[in-house]
């Protein structure tokens, strides 16, 4: 059976610590609602963060939780607490989310948060590169990991990569306000397939690609050297 590597902000499990061991239960992952039938055709491995936001894991704790998650086909990523906070509550939720939803008055631009965002995307890439095999497919979920496709592409150009953005993609007039707009676009262009919520979002993304990189599209396809990126809903 073909393997599918999934990457998202959180692992689709509920984890509690009690009686000297981890209690783990599978949860329905809301980001894949409606896609379970598709995923059931693959052997899946899920890469993401644990629910423990306010804890820095030591080496022993990391190994113990990694082992406990193996039967659930989950591969945890363990950033430092401060980096995780800056990534999630800083750049993802205070920069990307309001900007992509047109709430420009609520956007915060922070170089520190941006660096944490890149750092955690890099941690995901390193973890995925440890487990990915020839013939695997990588599917990246949402705006927390927009840099990840290109990070994987640089090391494994043979891997098929999909990205779905679960929030709107804004018009270029808004997206251009982001100091790191080119870096994010280049990160997303590492994918072979990008899924958006609406055709307006597709059009906005194509416009940003054209204006920032000079690369044009034909219908919903972008030619990137020897490969073609498709953007669809």
PDB file of C-alpha atoms in Angstrom:
ATOM      1  CA  UNK A   1       0.000   0.000   0.000  1.00  0.00           C
ATOM      2  CA  UNK A   2       1.275   3.477  -0.899  1.00  0.00           C
ATOM      3  CA  UNK A   3       2.314   5.697   2.015  1.00  0.00           C
ATOM      4  CA  UNK A   4       0.875   9.129   2.700  1.00  0.00           C
ATOM      5  CA  UNK A   5       2.728  11.480   5.056  1.00  0.00           C
ATOM      6  CA  UNK A   6       0.410  14.094   6.561  1.00  0.00           C
ATOM      7  CA  UNK A   7       1.652  17.263   8.244  1.00  0.00           C
ATOM      8  CA  UNK A   8      -0.498  19.635  10.279  1.00  0.00           C
ATOM      9  CA  UNK A   9      -0.274  21.895  13.290  1.00  0.00           C
ATOM     10  CA  UNK A  10      -1.512  19.249  15.754  1.00  0.00           C
ATOM     11  CA  UNK A  11      -1.475  15.465  15.769  1.00  0.00           C
ATOM     12  CA  UNK A  12      -4.985  13.927  15.556  1.00  0.00           C
ATOM     13  CA  UNK A  13      -4.783  12.354  19.003  1.00  0.00           C
ATOM     14  CA  UNK A  14      -5.832  13.219  22.544  1.00  0.00           C
ATOM     15  CA  UNK A  15      -2.931  12.738  24.982  1.00  0.00           C
ATOM     16  CA  UNK A  16      -3.007  12.742  28.770  1.00  0.00           C
ATOM     17  CA  UNK A  17      -0.370  11.836  31.333  1.00  0.00           C
ATOM     18  CA  UNK A  18      -1.463   9.668  34.229  1.00  0.00           C
ATOM     19  CA  UNK A  19      -0.261   6.775  36.393  1.00  0.00           C
ATOM     20  CA  UNK A  20       3.239   7.064  34.999  1.00  0.00           C
ATOM     21  CA  UNK A  21       2.281   6.683  31.345  1.00  0.00           C
ATOM     22  CA  UNK A  22       0.625   8.447  28.445  1.00  0.00           C
ATOM     23  CA  UNK A  23      -3.057   7.823  27.772  1.00  0.00           C
ATOM     24  CA  UNK A  24      -3.652   8.292  24.046  1.00  0.00           C
ATOM     25  CA  UNK A  25      -6.900   8.241  22.089  1.00  0.00           C
ATOM     26  CA  UNK A  26      -7.438   8.825  18.387  1.00  0.00           C
ATOM     27  CA  UNK A  27      -9.354  11.981  17.535  1.00  0.00           C
ATOM     28  CA  UNK A  28     -11.151  12.940  14.352  1.00  0.00           C
ATOM     29  CA  UNK A  29      -8.947  15.541  12.713  1.00  0.00           C
ATOM     30  CA  UNK A  30     -11.151  18.459  11.636  1.00  0.00           C
ATOM     31  CA  UNK A  31      -8.727  19.524   8.920  1.00  0.00           C
ATOM     32  CA  UNK A  32      -9.437  16.319   6.988  1.00  0.00           C
ATOM     33  CA  UNK A  33     -13.199  16.261   7.381  1.00  0.00           C
ATOM     34  CA  UNK A  34     -14.628  14.660   4.259  1.00  0.00           C
ATOM     35  CA  UNK A  35     -11.287  13.185   3.165  1.00  0.00           C
ATOM     36  CA  UNK A  36     -11.219  10.049   5.316  1.00  0.00           C
ATOM     37  CA  UNK A  37     -12.247   7.826   2.401  1.00  0.00           C
ATOM     38  CA  UNK A  38      -9.352   9.171   0.347  1.00  0.00           C
ATOM     39  CA  UNK A  39      -6.846   8.713   3.163  1.00  0.00           C
ATOM     40  CA  UNK A  40      -8.066   5.175   3.836  1.00  0.00           C
ATOM     41  CA  UNK A  41      -6.488   4.130   0.541  1.00  0.00           C
ATOM     42  CA  UNK A  42      -3.031   4.805   1.992  1.00  0.00           C
ATOM     43  CA  UNK A  43      -0.812   3.733   4.826  1.00  0.00           C
ATOM     44  CA  UNK A  44      -0.566   7.013   6.721  1.00  0.00           C
ATOM     45  CA  UNK A  45       1.970   8.647   9.007  1.00  0.00           C
ATOM     46  CA  UNK A  46       1.008  11.906  10.688  1.00  0.00           C
ATOM     47  CA  UNK A  47       3.573  14.567  11.646  1.00  0.00           C
ATOM     48  CA  UNK A  48       2.584  17.359  14.024  1.00  0.00           C
ATOM     49  CA  UNK A  49       2.757  18.961  17.441  1.00  0.00           C
ATOM     50  CA  UNK A  50       1.503  17.475  20.691  1.00  0.00           C
ATOM     51  CA  UNK A  51      -1.155  19.306  22.753  1.00  0.00           C
ATOM     52  CA  UNK A  52       1.419  20.213  25.432  1.00  0.00           C
ATOM     53  CA  UNK A  53       1.979  23.883  24.602  1.00  0.00           C
ATOM     54  CA  UNK A  54       3.509  24.899  27.922  1.00  0.00           C
ATOM     55  CA  UNK A  55       6.149  22.235  28.379  1.00  0.00           C
ATOM     56  CA  UNK A  56       9.720  21.843  27.168  1.00  0.00           C
ATOM     57  CA  UNK A  57      10.375  18.115  26.742  1.00  0.00           C
ATOM     58  CA  UNK A  58      13.682  16.601  27.773  1.00  0.00           C
ATOM     59  CA  UNK A  59      15.304  13.769  25.820  1.00  0.00           C
ATOM     60  CA  UNK A  60      13.827  11.021  27.999  1.00  0.00           C
ATOM     61  CA  UNK A  61      10.316  12.464  27.726  1.00  0.00           C
ATOM     62  CA  UNK A  62      10.637  12.818  23.961  1.00  0.00           C
ATOM     63  CA  UNK A  63      11.629   9.183  23.506  1.00  0.00           C
ATOM     64  CA  UNK A  64       8.830   7.984  25.769  1.00  0.00           C
ATOM     65  CA  UNK A  65       6.130   9.934  23.935  1.00  0.00           C
ATOM     66  CA  UNK A  66       7.517   8.998  20.511  1.00  0.00           C
ATOM     67  CA  UNK A  67       7.274   5.337  21.482  1.00  0.00           C
ATOM     68  CA  UNK A  68       3.746   5.755  22.843  1.00  0.00           C
ATOM     69  CA  UNK A  69       2.601   7.408  19.602  1.00  0.00           C
ATOM     70  CA  UNK A  70       4.051   4.794  17.246  1.00  0.00           C
ATOM     71  CA  UNK A  71       0.940   2.530  17.298  1.00  0.00           C
ATOM     72  CA  UNK A  72      -1.115   5.561  16.230  1.00  0.00           C
ATOM     73  CA  UNK A  73       1.205   6.247  13.278  1.00  0.00           C
ATOM     74  CA  UNK A  74       1.933   9.681  14.705  1.00  0.00           C
ATOM     75  CA  UNK A  75       5.340  11.361  14.611  1.00  0.00           C
ATOM     76  CA  UNK A  76       5.614  14.274  17.065  1.00  0.00           C
ATOM     77  CA  UNK A  77       7.622  17.460  16.629  1.00  0.00           C
ATOM     78  CA  UNK A  78       9.049  19.011  19.805  1.00  0.00           C
ATOM     79  CA  UNK A  79       9.868  22.726  19.495  1.00  0.00           C
ATOM     80  CA  UNK A  80      10.824  24.791  22.503  1.00  0.00           C
ATOM     81  CA  UNK A  81       7.871  26.370  24.267  1.00  0.00           C
ATOM     82  CA  UNK A  82       8.821  29.928  23.290  1.00  0.00           C
ATOM     83  CA  UNK A  83       9.292  29.055  19.612  1.00  0.00           C
ATOM     84  CA  UNK A  84       5.968  27.248  19.541  1.00  0.00           C
ATOM     85  CA  UNK A  85       4.192  30.223  21.087  1.00  0.00           C
ATOM     86  CA  UNK A  86       5.749  32.665  18.612  1.00  0.00           C
ATOM     87  CA  UNK A  87       4.922  30.378  15.697  1.00  0.00           C
ATOM     88  CA  UNK A  88       1.298  29.702  16.634  1.00  0.00           C
ATOM     89  CA  UNK A  89       0.115  32.678  18.662  1.00  0.00           C
ATOM     90  CA  UNK A  90       2.539  35.057  16.991  1.00  0.00           C
ATOM     91  CA  UNK A  91       3.025  34.686  13.254  1.00  0.00           C
ATOM     92  CA  UNK A  92       0.274  32.185  12.411  1.00  0.00           C
ATOM     93  CA  UNK A  93      -2.580  33.716  14.391  1.00  0.00           C
ATOM     94  CA  UNK A  94      -1.532  37.355  14.725  1.00  0.00           C
ATOM     95  CA  UNK A  95      -0.046  37.864  11.261  1.00  0.00           C
ATOM     96  CA  UNK A  96      -1.282  35.357   8.690  1.00  0.00           C
ATOM     97  CA  UNK A  97      -4.786  34.683  10.004  1.00  0.00           C
ATOM     98  CA  UNK A  98      -5.978  38.312  10.266  1.00  0.00           C
ATOM     99  CA  UNK A  99      -4.227  39.349   7.047  1.00  0.00           C
ATOM    100  CA  UNK A 100      -5.693  36.465   5.064  1.00  0.00           C
ATOM    101  CA  UNK A 101      -9.143  37.327   6.468  1.00  0.00           C
ATOM    102  CA  UNK A 102      -8.776  41.028   5.538  1.00  0.00           C
ATOM    103  CA  UNK A 103      -8.544  42.236   9.151  1.00  0.00           C
ATOM    104  CA  UNK A 104      -5.555  44.440   8.421  1.00  0.00           C
ATOM    105  CA  UNK A 105      -6.015  46.518  11.561  1.00  0.00           C
ATOM    106  CA  UNK A 106      -5.340  43.392  13.650  1.00  0.00           C
ATOM    107  CA  UNK A 107      -2.166  42.279  11.881  1.00  0.00           C
ATOM    108  CA  UNK A 108       1.100  42.226  13.825  1.00  0.00           C
ATOM    109  CA  UNK A 109       4.407  42.243  11.938  1.00  0.00           C
ATOM    110  CA  UNK A 110       7.223  40.766  14.001  1.00  0.00           C
ATOM    111  CA  UNK A 111      10.623  39.623  12.766  1.00  0.00           C
ATOM    112  CA  UNK A 112      10.982  37.479  15.887  1.00  0.00           C
ATOM    113  CA  UNK A 113       7.698  35.679  15.194  1.00  0.00           C
ATOM    114  CA  UNK A 114       8.633  35.243  11.540  1.00  0.00           C
ATOM    115  CA  UNK A 115      11.938  33.596  12.467  1.00  0.00           C
ATOM    116  CA  UNK A 116      10.111  31.227  14.828  1.00  0.00           C
ATOM    117  CA  UNK A 117       7.658  30.385  12.030  1.00  0.00           C
ATOM    118  CA  UNK A 118      10.516  29.469   9.700  1.00  0.00           C
ATOM    119  CA  UNK A 119      12.290  27.556  12.468  1.00  0.00           C
ATOM    120  CA  UNK A 120       9.310  25.332  13.238  1.00  0.00           C
ATOM    121  CA  UNK A 121       8.623  24.726   9.550  1.00  0.00           C
ATOM    122  CA  UNK A 122      12.263  23.633   9.351  1.00  0.00           C
ATOM    123  CA  UNK A 123      11.776  21.284  12.313  1.00  0.00           C
ATOM    124  CA  UNK A 124       8.860  19.671  10.493  1.00  0.00           C
ATOM    125  CA  UNK A 125      10.995  19.311   7.376  1.00  0.00           C
ATOM    126  CA  UNK A 126      13.789  17.626   9.311  1.00  0.00           C
ATOM    127  CA  UNK A 127      11.364  15.191  10.932  1.00  0.00           C
ATOM    128  CA  UNK A 128       9.675  14.364   7.624  1.00  0.00           C
ATOM    129  CA  UNK A 129      13.009  13.826   5.891  1.00  0.00           C
ATOM    130  CA  UNK A 130      13.864  11.266   8.575  1.00  0.00           C
ATOM    131  CA  UNK A 131      10.851   9.104   7.745  1.00  0.00           C
ATOM    132  CA  UNK A 132       9.962   9.766   4.108  1.00  0.00           C
ATOM    133  CA  UNK A 133      10.672   7.038   1.574  1.00  0.00           C
ATOM    134  CA  UNK A 134      10.788   6.733  -2.193  1.00  0.00           C
ATOM    135  CA  UNK A 135       7.264   6.782  -3.598  1.00  0.00           C
ATOM    136  CA  UNK A 136       5.681   8.469  -0.569  1.00  0.00           C
ATOM    137  CA  UNK A 137       3.234  11.345  -0.964  1.00  0.00           C
ATOM    138  CA  UNK A 138       3.388  14.341   1.381  1.00  0.00           C
ATOM    139  CA  UNK A 139       0.214  16.278   2.162  1.00  0.00           C
ATOM    140  CA  UNK A 140       0.635  19.540   4.104  1.00  0.00           C
ATOM    141  CA  UNK A 141      -2.277  21.150   5.903  1.00  0.00           C
ATOM    142  CA  UNK A 142      -2.892  24.831   6.395  1.00  0.00           C
ATOM    143  CA  UNK A 143      -1.267  28.187   6.941  1.00  0.00           C
ATOM    144  CA  UNK A 144       0.950  27.105   9.831  1.00  0.00           C
ATOM    145  CA  UNK A 145       3.249  25.272   7.393  1.00  0.00           C
ATOM    146  CA  UNK A 146       3.426  27.330   4.202  1.00  0.00           C
ATOM    147  CA  UNK A 147       7.228  27.147   4.071  1.00  0.00           C
ATOM    148  CA  UNK A 148       7.310  23.363   4.361  1.00  0.00           C
ATOM    149  CA  UNK A 149       6.699  22.309   0.718  1.00  0.00           C
ATOM    150  CA  UNK A 150       9.798  24.067  -0.606  1.00  0.00           C
ATOM    151  CA  UNK A 151      11.928  22.879   2.315  1.00  0.00           C
ATOM    152  CA  UNK A 152      11.089  19.288   1.384  1.00  0.00           C
ATOM    153  CA  UNK A 153      11.404  19.970  -2.355  1.00  0.00           C
ATOM    154  CA  UNK A 154      14.974  21.192  -1.895  1.00  0.00           C
ATOM    155  CA  UNK A 155      16.020  17.879  -0.345  1.00  0.00           C
ATOM    156  CA  UNK A 156      13.631  15.447  -2.051  1.00  0.00           C
ATOM    157  CA  UNK A 157      12.654  16.764  -5.499  1.00  0.00           C
ATOM    158  CA  UNK A 158      11.232  13.332  -6.327  1.00  0.00           C
ATOM    159  CA  UNK A 159       8.466  13.478  -3.707  1.00  0.00           C
ATOM    160  CA  UNK A 160       4.890  14.413  -4.669  1.00  0.00           C
ATOM    161  CA  UNK A 161       3.733  17.241  -2.400  1.00  0.00           C
ATOM    162  CA  UNK A 162       0.236  18.584  -1.817  1.00  0.00           C
ATOM    163  CA  UNK A 163      -0.781  21.641   0.212  1.00  0.00           C
ATOM    164  CA  UNK A 164      -4.267  22.642   1.296  1.00  0.00           C
ATOM    165  CA  UNK A 165      -4.872  26.107   2.734  1.00  0.00           C
ATOM    166  CA  UNK A 166      -7.902  25.999   5.017  1.00  0.00           C
ATOM    167  CA  UNK A 167      -8.335  29.776   5.192  1.00  0.00           C
ATOM    168  CA  UNK A 168      -8.870  32.333   2.400  1.00  0.00           C
ATOM    169  CA  UNK A 169      -5.940  33.493   0.307  1.00  0.00           C
ATOM    170  CA  UNK A 170      -6.117  37.298   0.097  1.00  0.00           C
ATOM    171  CA  UNK A 171      -5.884  39.587  -2.897  1.00  0.00           C
ATOM    172  CA  UNK A 172      -2.418  40.812  -3.815  1.00  0.00           C
ATOM    173  CA  UNK A 173      -3.308  44.287  -2.530  1.00  0.00           C
ATOM    174  CA  UNK A 174      -3.373  42.778   0.961  1.00  0.00           C
ATOM    175  CA  UNK A 175      -0.776  40.052   0.553  1.00  0.00           C
ATOM    176  CA  UNK A 176       1.831  42.586  -0.565  1.00  0.00           C
ATOM    177  CA  UNK A 177       1.631  44.207   2.887  1.00  0.00           C
ATOM    178  CA  UNK A 178       3.475  41.195   4.280  1.00  0.00           C
ATOM    179  CA  UNK A 179       7.241  41.827   4.493  1.00  0.00           C
ATOM    180  CA  UNK A 180       7.909  38.110   3.916  1.00  0.00           C
ATOM    181  CA  UNK A 181       5.465  37.726   1.016  1.00  0.00           C
ATOM    182  CA  UNK A 182       8.051  36.413  -1.463  1.00  0.00           C
ATOM    183  CA  UNK A 183       9.427  33.847   0.978  1.00  0.00           C
ATOM    184  CA  UNK A 184       5.927  32.501   1.654  1.00  0.00           C
ATOM    185  CA  UNK A 185       5.050  32.298  -2.035  1.00  0.00           C
ATOM    186  CA  UNK A 186       8.303  30.481  -2.771  1.00  0.00           C
ATOM    187  CA  UNK A 187       7.578  28.101   0.102  1.00  0.00           C
ATOM    188  CA  UNK A 188       4.157  27.275  -1.304  1.00  0.00           C
ATOM    189  CA  UNK A 189       5.524  26.844  -4.828  1.00  0.00           C
ATOM    190  CA  UNK A 190       7.384  23.781  -3.598  1.00  0.00           C
ATOM    191  CA  UNK A 191       4.095  21.871  -3.832  1.00  0.00           C
ATOM    192  CA  UNK A 192       2.802  19.991  -6.881  1.00  0.00           C
ATOM    193  CA  UNK A 193      -0.822  20.630  -5.974  1.00  0.00           C
ATOM    194  CA  UNK A 194      -2.300  23.465  -3.918  1.00  0.00           C
ATOM    195  CA  UNK A 195      -5.896  23.313  -2.742  1.00  0.00           C
ATOM    196  CA  UNK A 196      -7.828  26.481  -1.918  1.00  0.00           C
ATOM    197  CA  UNK A 197     -11.310  27.069  -0.546  1.00  0.00           C
ATOM    198  CA  UNK A 198     -12.697  29.008  -3.522  1.00  0.00           C
ATOM    199  CA  UNK A 199     -11.842  29.962  -7.092  1.00  0.00           C
ATOM    200  CA  UNK A 200     -11.353  33.549  -5.921  1.00  0.00           C
ATOM    201  CA  UNK A 201      -8.612  32.265  -3.620  1.00  0.00           C
ATOM    202  CA  UNK A 202      -7.023  30.444  -6.563  1.00  0.00           C
ATOM    203  CA  UNK A 203      -7.101  33.633  -8.619  1.00  0.00           C
ATOM    204  CA  UNK A 204      -5.593  35.667  -5.781  1.00  0.00           C
ATOM    205  CA  UNK A 205      -2.769  33.174  -5.338  1.00  0.00           C
ATOM    206  CA  UNK A 206      -2.016  33.137  -9.065  1.00  0.00           C
ATOM    207  CA  UNK A 207      -1.936  36.929  -9.087  1.00  0.00           C
ATOM    208  CA  UNK A 208       0.537  37.034  -6.200  1.00  0.00           C
ATOM    209  CA  UNK A 209       2.771  34.470  -7.901  1.00  0.00           C
ATOM    210  CA  UNK A 210       2.796  36.469 -11.124  1.00  0.00           C
ATOM    211  CA  UNK A 211       3.490  39.807  -9.459  1.00  0.00           C
ATOM    212  CA  UNK A 212       6.151  38.547  -7.068  1.00  0.00           C
ATOM    213  CA  UNK A 213       8.012  36.038  -9.232  1.00  0.00           C
ATOM    214  CA  UNK A 214       7.114  36.992 -12.797  1.00  0.00           C
ATOM    215  CA  UNK A 215       5.919  33.436 -13.436  1.00  0.00           C
ATOM    216  CA  UNK A 216       2.593  33.371 -15.243  1.00  0.00           C
ATOM    217  CA  UNK A 217      -0.059  30.673 -15.249  1.00  0.00           C
ATOM    218  CA  UNK A 218      -2.122  28.953 -17.905  1.00  0.00           C
ATOM    219  CA  UNK A 219      -5.603  28.322 -16.566  1.00  0.00           C
ATOM    220  CA  UNK A 220      -4.846  26.969 -13.077  1.00  0.00           C
ATOM    221  CA  UNK A 221      -1.370  25.625 -13.787  1.00  0.00           C
ATOM    222  CA  UNK A 222       2.039  27.161 -13.163  1.00  0.00           C
ATOM    223  CA  UNK A 223       5.070  25.905 -15.068  1.00  0.00           C
ATOM    224  CA  UNK A 224       8.111  25.617 -12.791  1.00  0.00           C
ATOM    225  CA  UNK A 225      10.954  24.278 -14.875  1.00  0.00           C
ATOM    226  CA  UNK A 226      10.546  20.536 -15.282  1.00  0.00           C
ATOM    227  CA  UNK A 227       7.359  20.304 -13.239  1.00  0.00           C
ATOM    228  CA  UNK A 228       3.906  21.863 -13.236  1.00  0.00           C
ATOM    229  CA  UNK A 229       2.041  23.080 -10.167  1.00  0.00           C
ATOM    230  CA  UNK A 230      -1.746  22.840 -10.219  1.00  0.00           C
ATOM    231  CA  UNK A 231      -3.888  25.132  -8.050  1.00  0.00           C
ATOM    232  CA  UNK A 232      -7.516  24.148  -7.569  1.00  0.00           C
ATOM    233  CA  UNK A 233     -10.432  23.981  -5.140  1.00  0.00           C
TER     234      UNK A 233
END
